[in-house]
Short mmCIF file of C-alpha atoms in Angstrom, two decimals:
data_model
loop_
_atom_site.label_atom_id
_atom_site.label_comp_id
_atom_site.label_asym_id
_atom_site.label_seq_id
_atom_site.Cartn_x
_atom_site.Cartn_y
_atom_site.Cartn_z
CA MET W 664 228.80 199.30 -24.21
CA SER W 665 224.73 199.05 -24.64
CA GLY W 666 222.77 198.81 -27.57
CA SER W 667 219.63 200.84 -28.67
CA ALA W 668 217.40 198.01 -27.59
CA VAL W 669 215.10 199.64 -24.03
CA PRO W 670 213.29 196.62 -22.54
CA LEU W 671 209.14 196.61 -22.02
CA VAL W 672 208.72 196.00 -18.41
CA GLU W 673 204.65 195.32 -17.84
CA ASN W 674 203.76 194.80 -14.22
CA LEU W 675 201.67 191.81 -14.09
CA GLY W 676 201.13 192.18 -10.60
CA GLU W 677 200.91 188.90 -8.36
CA ALA W 678 202.08 185.32 -10.56
CA GLY W 679 200.65 183.09 -7.43
CA GLU W 680 203.47 179.62 -6.78
CA PRO W 681 205.88 179.89 -9.37
CA ALA W 682 205.43 176.05 -10.06
CA GLU W 683 201.57 176.69 -10.75
CA VAL W 684 202.66 179.42 -13.23
CA VAL W 685 205.15 177.15 -14.67
CA ARG W 686 202.31 175.02 -15.75
CA ARG W 687 200.14 177.24 -17.60
CA PHE W 688 203.26 177.67 -20.12
CA LEU W 689 203.81 173.86 -20.48
CA ASP W 690 202.36 173.96 -24.14
CA LEU W 691 204.99 175.82 -25.16
CA PRO W 692 208.76 175.20 -26.89
CA PHE W 693 211.41 175.08 -24.77
CA VAL W 694 209.92 175.64 -21.11
CA LEU W 695 212.68 177.01 -18.93
CA PHE W 696 212.20 177.69 -15.30
CA LEU W 697 214.78 178.62 -12.82
CA ASP W 698 213.51 177.97 -9.42
CA SER W 699 214.62 179.60 -6.58
CA ALA W 700 214.61 177.32 -3.83
CA THR W 701 216.61 178.44 -1.44
CA GLY W 702 214.52 179.63 1.03
CA ALA W 703 215.12 181.34 4.66
CA THR W 704 218.76 180.61 5.91
CA ALA W 705 219.36 179.44 9.35
CA ARG W 706 218.59 183.98 10.55
CA SER W 707 215.98 183.98 8.51
CA GLU W 708 217.58 186.15 5.87
CA VAL W 709 216.93 185.38 2.20
CA HIS W 710 220.26 185.47 -0.27
CA PRO W 711 219.84 188.75 -2.44
CA LEU W 712 220.57 186.55 -5.18
CA GLY W 713 218.23 183.81 -4.31
CA ARG W 714 214.72 185.33 -3.75
CA TYR W 715 213.56 185.08 -8.15
CA SER W 716 212.68 182.17 -9.60
CA PHE W 717 212.84 182.81 -13.48
CA LEU W 718 210.03 181.48 -16.28
CA ALA W 719 211.15 181.46 -20.20
CA ALA W 720 208.82 180.01 -23.03
CA ASP W 721 209.21 179.99 -26.54
CA PRO W 722 212.36 181.69 -27.78
CA ALA W 723 213.06 183.67 -30.80
CA LEU W 724 215.79 181.44 -31.73
CA ILE W 725 217.71 177.56 -30.43
CA VAL W 726 221.28 177.23 -30.53
CA ARG W 727 222.30 174.11 -30.16
CA CYS W 728 225.87 172.21 -31.11
CA ARG W 729 226.06 168.06 -31.13
CA SER W 730 229.14 166.79 -32.21
CA GLY W 731 230.66 169.88 -32.94
CA ILE W 732 228.29 171.46 -35.26
CA THR W 733 226.76 174.35 -34.02
CA GLU W 734 222.89 175.29 -35.24
CA ILE W 735 221.14 177.38 -35.33
CA GLY W 736 216.60 178.43 -35.79
CA PRO W 737 213.62 178.79 -34.24
CA PRO W 738 212.54 176.63 -32.26
CA ASN W 739 209.67 174.62 -33.66
CA GLY W 740 211.60 174.71 -37.66
CA GLU W 741 214.37 173.93 -39.91
CA MET W 742 217.44 174.49 -38.29
CA ARG W 743 221.07 175.35 -40.25
CA ARG W 744 223.94 174.98 -40.00
CA VAL W 745 226.62 177.91 -38.56
CA SER W 746 230.59 177.77 -38.57
CA GLY W 747 232.31 178.10 -34.77
CA ASP W 748 232.17 178.18 -31.07
CA PRO W 749 228.19 178.10 -30.26
CA LEU W 750 228.88 180.15 -27.14
CA LEU W 751 230.54 182.84 -29.98
CA THR W 752 227.03 182.36 -32.28
CA VAL W 753 224.95 182.93 -28.85
CA ARG W 754 226.91 186.30 -28.01
CA ASP W 755 227.19 187.42 -31.95
CA LEU W 756 223.25 187.27 -32.33
CA LEU W 757 222.67 188.60 -28.76
CA ARG W 758 225.10 191.96 -29.29
CA PRO W 759 221.97 194.31 -31.15
CA PHE W 760 220.08 193.59 -28.04
CA ASN W 761 222.76 194.80 -25.66
CA ALA W 762 220.89 196.95 -22.95
CA GLU W 763 221.18 198.64 -19.76
CA ALA W 764 219.53 196.34 -17.36
CA VAL W 765 216.04 197.94 -15.60
CA SER W 766 216.61 199.56 -12.52
CA GLY W 767 214.76 197.41 -9.54
CA LEU W 768 213.66 194.31 -11.47
CA PRO W 769 215.79 190.88 -10.86
CA PRO W 770 218.82 190.45 -12.69
CA PHE W 771 217.94 188.29 -15.47
CA GLN W 772 215.85 190.65 -18.17
CA GLY W 773 216.10 187.90 -20.95
CA GLY W 774 218.93 186.70 -23.11
CA ALA W 775 220.37 183.54 -23.29
CA ALA W 776 219.20 180.22 -21.52
CA GLY W 777 219.54 176.34 -21.45
CA TYR W 778 222.91 174.55 -20.50
CA VAL W 779 226.65 174.31 -21.81
CA GLY W 780 227.00 170.14 -20.92
CA TYR W 781 230.24 168.54 -19.67
CA ASP W 782 231.22 167.39 -23.42
CA TYR W 783 231.29 171.10 -24.53
CA GLY W 784 234.85 170.93 -23.09
CA SER W 785 235.35 168.16 -26.91
CA ILE W 786 234.80 172.12 -28.42
CA LEU W 787 237.37 173.63 -26.66
CA GLU W 788 240.87 171.46 -26.39
CA ARG W 789 241.62 168.51 -28.65
CA LEU W 790 239.78 165.27 -26.35
CA PRO W 791 239.13 161.77 -27.93
CA SER W 792 235.96 161.91 -28.75
CA PRO W 793 233.91 159.46 -26.00
CA ARG W 794 233.02 155.07 -27.55
CA HIS W 795 229.75 155.50 -26.60
CA ASP W 796 227.29 158.56 -26.73
CA ASP W 797 225.88 157.39 -23.66
CA LEU W 798 223.02 160.20 -23.40
CA ALA W 799 222.69 161.64 -26.81
CA ILE W 800 221.77 165.67 -26.10
CA PRO W 801 223.48 167.70 -28.11
CA GLU W 802 227.23 169.24 -25.68
CA VAL W 803 224.82 172.82 -25.72
CA LEU W 804 221.33 173.98 -26.49
CA LEU W 805 220.84 177.53 -26.14
CA GLY W 806 217.64 179.41 -26.03
CA LEU W 807 217.21 182.77 -26.58
CA TYR W 808 214.81 184.12 -25.13
CA ASP W 809 212.41 187.86 -25.08
CA TRP W 810 210.28 187.41 -22.47
CA VAL W 811 210.60 186.87 -18.81
CA ILE W 812 208.22 186.41 -15.70
#
């Protein structure tokens, strides 16, 4: 079931090398670069899902979970605590913007992106807490991106 959201699509022309395009956005918060980097196979074919690189930045909202506490907020603003699983929170936040994919465009057309770390497993099942927080990073950190190149 899709919502009433309609994506705005604008042809930017030839963008250039992906890494160079990313450099132009490094002053924005939460730059996300998903680099295809698969290149050609031995038979000189490119895998259909490995032919795109994606760039997004400055998400509308951030959802993060650290030590089992889920928070949402703007990238450079005050976070507020919410109850519940961070992935279910993201699902609920995205639901009003659900839209059919625009035909002929790459598969990622905006939405949530970031990472779900190994320690997220402690939210799914009762596990003892680690003795040391060796990485000091959230278990989940997802941006809700409303544009992608």
